[in-house]
Short mmCIF file of C-alpha atoms and ligand atoms in Angstrom, two decimals:
data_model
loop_
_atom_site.label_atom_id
_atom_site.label_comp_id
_atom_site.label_asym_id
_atom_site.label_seq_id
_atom_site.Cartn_x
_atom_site.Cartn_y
_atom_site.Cartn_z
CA UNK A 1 -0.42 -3.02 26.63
CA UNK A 2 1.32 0.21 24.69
CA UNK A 3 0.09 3.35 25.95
CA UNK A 4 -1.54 5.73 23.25
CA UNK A 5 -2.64 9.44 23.02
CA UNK A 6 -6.04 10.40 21.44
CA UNK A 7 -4.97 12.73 18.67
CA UNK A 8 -7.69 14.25 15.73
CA UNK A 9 -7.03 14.00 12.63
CA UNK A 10 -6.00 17.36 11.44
CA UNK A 11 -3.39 17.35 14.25
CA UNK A 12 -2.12 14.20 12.34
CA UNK A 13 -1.67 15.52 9.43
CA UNK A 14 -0.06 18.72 10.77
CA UNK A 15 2.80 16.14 13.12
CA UNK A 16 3.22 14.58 9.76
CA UNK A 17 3.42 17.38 7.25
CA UNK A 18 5.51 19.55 10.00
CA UNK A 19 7.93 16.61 10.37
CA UNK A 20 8.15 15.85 6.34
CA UNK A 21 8.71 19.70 5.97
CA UNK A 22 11.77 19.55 8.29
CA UNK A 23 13.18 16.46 7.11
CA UNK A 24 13.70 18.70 3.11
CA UNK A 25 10.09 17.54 1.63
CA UNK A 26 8.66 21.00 -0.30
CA UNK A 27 4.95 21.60 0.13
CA UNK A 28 3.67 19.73 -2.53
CA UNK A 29 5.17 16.28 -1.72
CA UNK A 30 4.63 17.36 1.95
CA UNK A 31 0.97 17.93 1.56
CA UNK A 32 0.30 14.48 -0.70
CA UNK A 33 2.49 12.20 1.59
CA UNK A 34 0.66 13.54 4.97
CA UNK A 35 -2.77 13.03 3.68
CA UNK A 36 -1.49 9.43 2.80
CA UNK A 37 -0.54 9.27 5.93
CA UNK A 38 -3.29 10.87 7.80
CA UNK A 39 -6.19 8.59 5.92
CA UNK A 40 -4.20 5.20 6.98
CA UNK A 41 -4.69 6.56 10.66
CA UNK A 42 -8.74 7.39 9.45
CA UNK A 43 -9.46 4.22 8.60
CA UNK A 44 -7.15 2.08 10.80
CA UNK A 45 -4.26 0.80 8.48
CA UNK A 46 -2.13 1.64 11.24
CA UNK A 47 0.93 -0.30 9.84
CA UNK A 48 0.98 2.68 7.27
CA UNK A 49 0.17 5.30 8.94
CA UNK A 50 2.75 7.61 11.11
CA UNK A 51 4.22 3.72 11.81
CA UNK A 52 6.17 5.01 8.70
CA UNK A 53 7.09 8.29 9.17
CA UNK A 54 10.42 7.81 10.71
CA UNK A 55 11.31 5.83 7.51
CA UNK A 56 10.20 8.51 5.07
CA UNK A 57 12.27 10.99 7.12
CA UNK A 58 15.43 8.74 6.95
CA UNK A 59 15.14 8.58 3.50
CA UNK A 60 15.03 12.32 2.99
CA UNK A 61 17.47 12.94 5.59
CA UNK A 62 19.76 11.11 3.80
CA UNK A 63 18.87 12.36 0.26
CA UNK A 64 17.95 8.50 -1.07
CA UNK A 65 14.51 10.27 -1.77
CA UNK A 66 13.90 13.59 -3.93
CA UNK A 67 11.74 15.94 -1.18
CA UNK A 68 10.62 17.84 -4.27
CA UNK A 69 10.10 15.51 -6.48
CA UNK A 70 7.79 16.54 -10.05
CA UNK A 71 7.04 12.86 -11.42
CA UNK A 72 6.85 12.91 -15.48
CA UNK A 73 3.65 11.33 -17.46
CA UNK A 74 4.48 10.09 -20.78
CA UNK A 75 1.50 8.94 -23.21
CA UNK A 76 3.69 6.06 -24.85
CA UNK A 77 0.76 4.50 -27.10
CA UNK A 78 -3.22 5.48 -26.57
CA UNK A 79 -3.45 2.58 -23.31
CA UNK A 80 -0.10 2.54 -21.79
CA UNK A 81 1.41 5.37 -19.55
CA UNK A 82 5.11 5.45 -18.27
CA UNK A 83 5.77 7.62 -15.59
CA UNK A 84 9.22 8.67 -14.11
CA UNK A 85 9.07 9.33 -10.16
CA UNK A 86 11.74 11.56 -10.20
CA UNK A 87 13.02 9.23 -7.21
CA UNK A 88 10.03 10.76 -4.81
CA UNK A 89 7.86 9.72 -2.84
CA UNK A 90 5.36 6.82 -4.32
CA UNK A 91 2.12 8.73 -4.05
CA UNK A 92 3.59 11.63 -5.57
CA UNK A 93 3.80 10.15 -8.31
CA UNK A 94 0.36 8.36 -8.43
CA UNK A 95 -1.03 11.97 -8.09
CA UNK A 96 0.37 12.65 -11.23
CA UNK A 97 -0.07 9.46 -12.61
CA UNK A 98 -3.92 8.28 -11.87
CA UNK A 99 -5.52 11.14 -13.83
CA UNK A 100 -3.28 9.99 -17.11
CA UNK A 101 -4.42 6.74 -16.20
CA UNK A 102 -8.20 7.19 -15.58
CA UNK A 103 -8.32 9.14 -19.33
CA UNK A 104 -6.77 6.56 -21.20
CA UNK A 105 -8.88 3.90 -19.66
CA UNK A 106 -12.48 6.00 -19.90
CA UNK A 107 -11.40 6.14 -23.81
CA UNK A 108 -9.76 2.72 -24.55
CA UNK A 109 -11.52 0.72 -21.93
CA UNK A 110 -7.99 -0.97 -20.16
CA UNK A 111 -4.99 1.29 -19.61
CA UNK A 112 -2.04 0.27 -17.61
CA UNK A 113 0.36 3.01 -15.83
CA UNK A 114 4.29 1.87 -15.54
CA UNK A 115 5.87 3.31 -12.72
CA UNK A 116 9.50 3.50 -11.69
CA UNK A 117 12.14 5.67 -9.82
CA UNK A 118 9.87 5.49 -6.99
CA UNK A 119 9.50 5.00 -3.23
CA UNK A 120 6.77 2.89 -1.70
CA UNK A 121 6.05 2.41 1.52
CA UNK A 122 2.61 2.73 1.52
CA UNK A 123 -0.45 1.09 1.38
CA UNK A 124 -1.90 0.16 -2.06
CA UNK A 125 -5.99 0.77 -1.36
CA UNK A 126 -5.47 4.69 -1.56
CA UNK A 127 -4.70 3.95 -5.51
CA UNK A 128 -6.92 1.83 -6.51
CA UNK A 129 -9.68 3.30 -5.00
CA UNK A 130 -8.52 6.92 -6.62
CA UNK A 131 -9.05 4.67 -9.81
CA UNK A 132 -12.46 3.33 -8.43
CA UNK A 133 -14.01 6.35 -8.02
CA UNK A 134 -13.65 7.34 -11.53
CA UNK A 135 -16.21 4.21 -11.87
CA UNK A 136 -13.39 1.82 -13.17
CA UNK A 137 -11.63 -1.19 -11.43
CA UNK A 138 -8.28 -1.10 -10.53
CA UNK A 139 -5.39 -3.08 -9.91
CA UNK A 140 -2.12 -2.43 -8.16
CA UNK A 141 0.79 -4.00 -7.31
CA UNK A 142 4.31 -3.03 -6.02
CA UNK A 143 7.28 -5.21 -4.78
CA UNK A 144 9.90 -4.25 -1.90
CA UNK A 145 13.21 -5.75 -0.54
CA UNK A 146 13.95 -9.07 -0.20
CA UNK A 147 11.93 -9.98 2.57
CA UNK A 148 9.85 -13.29 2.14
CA UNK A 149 11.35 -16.59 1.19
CA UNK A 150 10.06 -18.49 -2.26
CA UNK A 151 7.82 -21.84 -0.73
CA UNK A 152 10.86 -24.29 -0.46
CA UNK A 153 13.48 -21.51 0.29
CA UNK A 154 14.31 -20.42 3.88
CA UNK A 155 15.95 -17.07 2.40
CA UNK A 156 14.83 -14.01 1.44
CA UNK A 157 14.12 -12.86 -2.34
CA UNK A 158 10.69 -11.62 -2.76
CA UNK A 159 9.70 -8.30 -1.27
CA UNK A 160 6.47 -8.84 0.68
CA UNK A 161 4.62 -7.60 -2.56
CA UNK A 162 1.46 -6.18 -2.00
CA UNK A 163 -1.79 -6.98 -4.31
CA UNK A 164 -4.55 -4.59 -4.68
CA UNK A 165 -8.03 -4.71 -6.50
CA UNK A 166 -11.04 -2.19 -6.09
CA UNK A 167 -14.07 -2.40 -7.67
CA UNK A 168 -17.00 0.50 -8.19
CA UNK A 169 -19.84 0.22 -6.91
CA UNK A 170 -22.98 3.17 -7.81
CA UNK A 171 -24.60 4.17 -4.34
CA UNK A 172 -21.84 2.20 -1.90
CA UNK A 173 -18.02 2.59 -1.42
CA UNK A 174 -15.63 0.50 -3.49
CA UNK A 175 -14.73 -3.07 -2.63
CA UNK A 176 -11.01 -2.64 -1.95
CA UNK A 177 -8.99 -5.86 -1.14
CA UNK A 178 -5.33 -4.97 -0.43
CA UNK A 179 -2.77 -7.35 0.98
CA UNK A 180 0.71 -8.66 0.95
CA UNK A 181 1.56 -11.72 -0.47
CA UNK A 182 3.98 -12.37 2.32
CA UNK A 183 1.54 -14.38 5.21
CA UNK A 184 2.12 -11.08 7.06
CA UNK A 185 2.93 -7.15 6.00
CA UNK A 186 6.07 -6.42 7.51
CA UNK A 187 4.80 -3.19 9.03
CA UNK A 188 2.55 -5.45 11.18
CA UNK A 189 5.02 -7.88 11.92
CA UNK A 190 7.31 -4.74 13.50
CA UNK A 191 3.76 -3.36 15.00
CA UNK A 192 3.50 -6.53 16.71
CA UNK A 193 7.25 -6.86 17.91
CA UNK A 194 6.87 -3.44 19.33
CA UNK A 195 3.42 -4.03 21.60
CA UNK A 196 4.86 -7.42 22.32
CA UNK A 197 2.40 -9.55 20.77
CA UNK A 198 3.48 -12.99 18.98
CA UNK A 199 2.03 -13.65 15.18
CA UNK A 200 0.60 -17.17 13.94
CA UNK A 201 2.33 -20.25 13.01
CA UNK A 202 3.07 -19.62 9.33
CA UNK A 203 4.30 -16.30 9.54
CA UNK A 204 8.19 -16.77 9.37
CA UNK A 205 11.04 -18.71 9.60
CA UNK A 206 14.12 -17.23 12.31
CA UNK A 207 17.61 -16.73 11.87
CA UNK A 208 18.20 -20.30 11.74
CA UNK A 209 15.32 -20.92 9.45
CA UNK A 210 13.09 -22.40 12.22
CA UNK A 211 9.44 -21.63 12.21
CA UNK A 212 8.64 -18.82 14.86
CA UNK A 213 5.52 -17.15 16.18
CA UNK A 214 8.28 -14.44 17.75
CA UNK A 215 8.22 -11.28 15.78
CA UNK A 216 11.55 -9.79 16.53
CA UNK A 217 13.19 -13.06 15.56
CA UNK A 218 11.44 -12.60 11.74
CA UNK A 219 11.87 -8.82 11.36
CA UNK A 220 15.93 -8.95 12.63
CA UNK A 221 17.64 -11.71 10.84
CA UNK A 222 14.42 -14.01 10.44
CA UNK A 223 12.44 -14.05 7.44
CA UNK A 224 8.53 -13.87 6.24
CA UNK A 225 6.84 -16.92 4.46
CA UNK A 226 4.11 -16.07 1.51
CA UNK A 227 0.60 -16.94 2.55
CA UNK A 228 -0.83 -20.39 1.10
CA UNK A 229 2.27 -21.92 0.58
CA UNK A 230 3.50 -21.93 -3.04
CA UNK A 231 0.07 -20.26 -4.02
CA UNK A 232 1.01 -17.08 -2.70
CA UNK A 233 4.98 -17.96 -3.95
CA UNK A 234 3.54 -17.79 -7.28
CA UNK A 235 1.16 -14.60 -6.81
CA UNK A 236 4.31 -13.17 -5.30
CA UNK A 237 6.73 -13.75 -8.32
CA UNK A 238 4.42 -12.06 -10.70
CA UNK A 239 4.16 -9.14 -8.83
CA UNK A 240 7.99 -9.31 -8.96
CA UNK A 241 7.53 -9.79 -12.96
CA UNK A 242 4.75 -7.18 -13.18
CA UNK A 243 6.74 -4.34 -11.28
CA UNK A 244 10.10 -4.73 -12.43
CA UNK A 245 9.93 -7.49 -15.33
CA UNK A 246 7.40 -4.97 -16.87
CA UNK A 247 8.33 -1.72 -16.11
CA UNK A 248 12.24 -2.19 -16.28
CA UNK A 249 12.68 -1.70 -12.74
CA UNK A 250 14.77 -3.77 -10.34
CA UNK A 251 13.57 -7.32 -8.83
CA UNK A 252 13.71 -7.21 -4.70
CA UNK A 253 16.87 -9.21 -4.60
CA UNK A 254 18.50 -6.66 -6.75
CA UNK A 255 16.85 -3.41 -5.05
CA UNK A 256 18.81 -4.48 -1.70
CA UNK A 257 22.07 -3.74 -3.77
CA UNK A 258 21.47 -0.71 -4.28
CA UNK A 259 19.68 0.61 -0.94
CA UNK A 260 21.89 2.86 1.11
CA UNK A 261 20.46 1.09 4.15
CA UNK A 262 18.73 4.43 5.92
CA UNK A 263 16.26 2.58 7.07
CA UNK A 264 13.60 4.27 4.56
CA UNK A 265 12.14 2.59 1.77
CA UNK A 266 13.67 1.58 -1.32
CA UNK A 267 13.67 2.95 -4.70
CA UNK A 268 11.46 0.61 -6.79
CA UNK A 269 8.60 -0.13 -9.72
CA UNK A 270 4.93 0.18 -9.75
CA UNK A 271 1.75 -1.97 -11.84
CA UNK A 272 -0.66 -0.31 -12.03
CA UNK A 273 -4.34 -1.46 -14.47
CA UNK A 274 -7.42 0.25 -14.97
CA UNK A 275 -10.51 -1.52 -16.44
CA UNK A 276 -13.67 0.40 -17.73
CA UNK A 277 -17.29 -2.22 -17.03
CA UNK A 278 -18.86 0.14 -18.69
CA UNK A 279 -17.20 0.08 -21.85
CA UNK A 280 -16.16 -3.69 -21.33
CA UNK A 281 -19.38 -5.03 -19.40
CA UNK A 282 -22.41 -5.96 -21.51
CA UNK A 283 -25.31 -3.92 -19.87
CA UNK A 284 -26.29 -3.21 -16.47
CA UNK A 285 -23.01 -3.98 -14.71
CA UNK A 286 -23.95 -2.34 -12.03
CA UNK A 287 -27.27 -4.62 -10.56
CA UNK A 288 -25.47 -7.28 -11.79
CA UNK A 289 -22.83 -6.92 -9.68
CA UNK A 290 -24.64 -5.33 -7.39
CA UNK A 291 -26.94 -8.08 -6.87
CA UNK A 292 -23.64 -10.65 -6.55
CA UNK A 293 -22.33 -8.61 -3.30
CA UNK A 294 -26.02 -9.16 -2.05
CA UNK A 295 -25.81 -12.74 -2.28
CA UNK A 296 -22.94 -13.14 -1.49
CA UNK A 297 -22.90 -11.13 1.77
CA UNK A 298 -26.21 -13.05 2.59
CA UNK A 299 -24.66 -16.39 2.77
CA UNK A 300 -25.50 -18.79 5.45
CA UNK A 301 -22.47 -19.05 8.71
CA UNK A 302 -20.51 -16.70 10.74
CA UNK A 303 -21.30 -13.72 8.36
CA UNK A 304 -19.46 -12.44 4.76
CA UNK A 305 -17.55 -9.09 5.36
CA UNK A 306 -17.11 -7.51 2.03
CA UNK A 307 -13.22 -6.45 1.99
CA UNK A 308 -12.92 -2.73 2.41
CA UNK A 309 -15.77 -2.21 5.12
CA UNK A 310 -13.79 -2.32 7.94
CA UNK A 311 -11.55 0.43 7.07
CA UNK A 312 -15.05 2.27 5.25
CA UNK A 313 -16.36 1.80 8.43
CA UNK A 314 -13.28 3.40 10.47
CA UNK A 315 -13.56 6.20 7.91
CA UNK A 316 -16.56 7.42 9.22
CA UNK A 317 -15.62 7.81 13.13
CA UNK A 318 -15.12 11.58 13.65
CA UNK A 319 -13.73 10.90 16.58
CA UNK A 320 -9.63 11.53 17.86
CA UNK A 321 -7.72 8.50 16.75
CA UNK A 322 -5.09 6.72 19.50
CA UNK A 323 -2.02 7.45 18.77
CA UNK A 324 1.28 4.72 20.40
CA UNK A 325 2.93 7.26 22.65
CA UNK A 326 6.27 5.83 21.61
CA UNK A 327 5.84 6.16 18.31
CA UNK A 328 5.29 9.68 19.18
CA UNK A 329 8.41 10.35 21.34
CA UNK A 330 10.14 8.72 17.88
CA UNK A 331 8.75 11.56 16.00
CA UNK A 332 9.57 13.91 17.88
CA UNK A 333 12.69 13.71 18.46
CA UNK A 334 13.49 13.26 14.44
P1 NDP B 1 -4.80 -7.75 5.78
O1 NDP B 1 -4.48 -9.19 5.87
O2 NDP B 1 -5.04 -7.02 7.04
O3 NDP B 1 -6.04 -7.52 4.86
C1 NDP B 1 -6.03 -7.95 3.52
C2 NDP B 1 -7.35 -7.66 2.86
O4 NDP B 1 -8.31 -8.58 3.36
C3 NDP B 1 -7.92 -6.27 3.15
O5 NDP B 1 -8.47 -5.76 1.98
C4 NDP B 1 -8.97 -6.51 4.22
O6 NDP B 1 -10.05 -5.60 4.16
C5 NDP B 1 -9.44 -7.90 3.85
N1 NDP B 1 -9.92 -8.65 5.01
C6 NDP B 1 -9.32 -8.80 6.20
N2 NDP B 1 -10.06 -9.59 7.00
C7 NDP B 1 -11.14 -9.94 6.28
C8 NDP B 1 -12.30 -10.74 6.55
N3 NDP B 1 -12.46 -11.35 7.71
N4 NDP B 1 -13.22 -10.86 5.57
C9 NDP B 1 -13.06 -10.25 4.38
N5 NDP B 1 -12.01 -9.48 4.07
C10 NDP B 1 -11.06 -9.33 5.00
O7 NDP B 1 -3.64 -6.98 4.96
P2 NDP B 1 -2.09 -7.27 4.91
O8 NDP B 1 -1.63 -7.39 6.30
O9 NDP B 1 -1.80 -8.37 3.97
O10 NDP B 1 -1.53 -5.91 4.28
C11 NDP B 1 -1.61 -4.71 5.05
C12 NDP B 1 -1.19 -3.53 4.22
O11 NDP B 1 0.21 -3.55 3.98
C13 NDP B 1 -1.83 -3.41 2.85
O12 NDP B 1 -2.46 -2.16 2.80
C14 NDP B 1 -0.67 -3.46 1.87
O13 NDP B 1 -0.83 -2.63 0.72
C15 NDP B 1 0.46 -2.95 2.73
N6 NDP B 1 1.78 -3.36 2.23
C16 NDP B 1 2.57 -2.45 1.59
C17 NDP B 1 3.82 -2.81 1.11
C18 NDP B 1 4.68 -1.83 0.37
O14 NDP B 1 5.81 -2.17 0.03
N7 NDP B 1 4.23 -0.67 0.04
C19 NDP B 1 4.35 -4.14 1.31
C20 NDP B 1 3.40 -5.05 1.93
C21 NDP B 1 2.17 -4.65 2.39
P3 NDP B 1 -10.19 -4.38 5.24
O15 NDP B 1 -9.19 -3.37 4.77
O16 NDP B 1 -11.59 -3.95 5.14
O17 NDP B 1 -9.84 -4.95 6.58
#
């Protein structure tokens, strides 16, 4: 068992913007990427959390990503919006990009954001749900490295490729459903290595492309599987065709190319889709829906979870989050 220290959450976001800070991020990157940081530790997406931190810091130690990045909005037609990162820091650039976004969907009713020159290492739930609170749905999508193998492949060429949907609700938080495509994120693969734990049969393939519940042998050398077999292969490949078939960015197998190999993440595209129900939805959208969640959550067997509670739930704990002490030692001696 990996030892932890109890740490509250301003004192997270203070290690992380301090560290950011030193590593040549300006205040204004500094301040977006720590509360990105700090609300993954909130509500327990602790793959994404300071679990990344040392990665962001490579990368900006090593000048592969802009510190003071300024990412540029351009209306191209009344529902589509390109933005430029400026080769910083993913959420940077959704700061700049979701309020573009949200106005061209509130007036057109669907409005679709086309990111690149960006780095994302992030989870996807903190954008959508930015969209969802505007009362629209949102969908995101982002792909990586090559790190998961196509179903009848035992090599990597998809990035693990992370989906993510939210949808408003009036009185409740969104429902936010936000996962890789690969059977398991790669952050939790490497969180599981580290305390020592071994994943389930499915996961990955090792270096010799043997199945293997060991998760040192997938993250160095190994590779990842998509979940569902060639179901999640195919959900995969169009996130691979909706972030850089789309946007004109590069596809994971060509991203490696032309990673410098810090260690941080890699410069890539973004999809990202906002839907208005009440401009799209005949009347009443909201008990409608409302109403479906009900029923659905009132299902006979071992109990519906909505996806998003769990984290929604986290979210409301005031109390000190548990920190891995390594992880610590890590960032502290950046
Ligand atoms: P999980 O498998 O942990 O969860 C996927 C989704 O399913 C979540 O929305 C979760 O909701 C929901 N869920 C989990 N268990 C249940 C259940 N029993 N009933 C109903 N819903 C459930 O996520 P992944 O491991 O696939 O992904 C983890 C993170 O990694 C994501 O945030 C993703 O964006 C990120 N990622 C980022 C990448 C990048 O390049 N930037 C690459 C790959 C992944 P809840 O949150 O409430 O638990």
């Amino acid at each position: 068992m990996s030892q932890t220290q109890a740490m509250s959450l301003d004192e997270i976001y203070q290690l992380a913007f301090d560290t950011l800070s030193r590593a040549g991020a300006d205040e204004h990157n500094a301040k977006i990427l720590a509360s990105v940081l700090v609300n993954a530790e909130r509500d327990g997406s602790h793959s994404h959390g300071l679990f990344r931190l040392p990665a962001y810091v490579a990368g900006l130690k090593s000048k592969k990503i802009n510190g003071c990045a300024r990412a540029e909005v351009t209306q191209v037609t009344s529902s589509f919006i390109r933005v430029d990162g400026n080769r910083g820091l993913a959420p940077t650039a959704h700061d700049a990009a979701i309020p573009a976004l949200v106005k061209a969907a509130q007036k057109t009713g669907v409005a679709i954001a086309a990111i690149h020159r960006c780095f994302h290492m992030a989870a996807l739930w903190p954008e959508v749900e930015a969209i969802a609170e505007y009362g629209l749905a949102g969908i995101a999508c982002t792909n990586y490295m090559p790190s998961v193998a196509p179903a009848g492949a035992n090599q990597a060429f998809f990035g693990t490729n992370p989906i993510a949907f939210a949808w408003p609700r009036s009185s409740k938080t969104p429902i936010v459903y936000d996962m890789a495509t690969a059977a398991m994120a790669l952050g939790d693969v490497q969180v599981a290595a580290r305390d020592g734990k071994k994943v389930p049969p499915g996961t990955g393939l090792d270096n010799e492309g043997q199945p293997t519940t060991d998760p040192s042998a997938i993250a160095k050398g190994g590779v990842l599987l998509p979940f569902g077999g060639y179901k999640g292969s195919g959900m995969s490949m169009m996130v691979e065709l909706l972030t850089a078939g789309l946007t004109g960015e590069t596809f994971s197998d060509e991203t490696k190319a032309r990673d410098n190999a810090d260690g941080g993440p890699p410069i890539g595209g973004q999809f990202l889709l906002a839907m208005s129900p009440e401009i799209i939805a005949i009347d009443d959208w909201q008990s409608h829906c409302d109403s479906f969640f009900e029923r659905m959550s009132g299902l006979p067997g071992q109990g519906v979870r909505l996806p998003g509670e769990r984290r929604h739930k986290n979210r409301r704990s005031t109390a000190k989050r548990q920190i891995n002490s390594e992880l610590l030692e890590k960032i502290h001696a950046l």
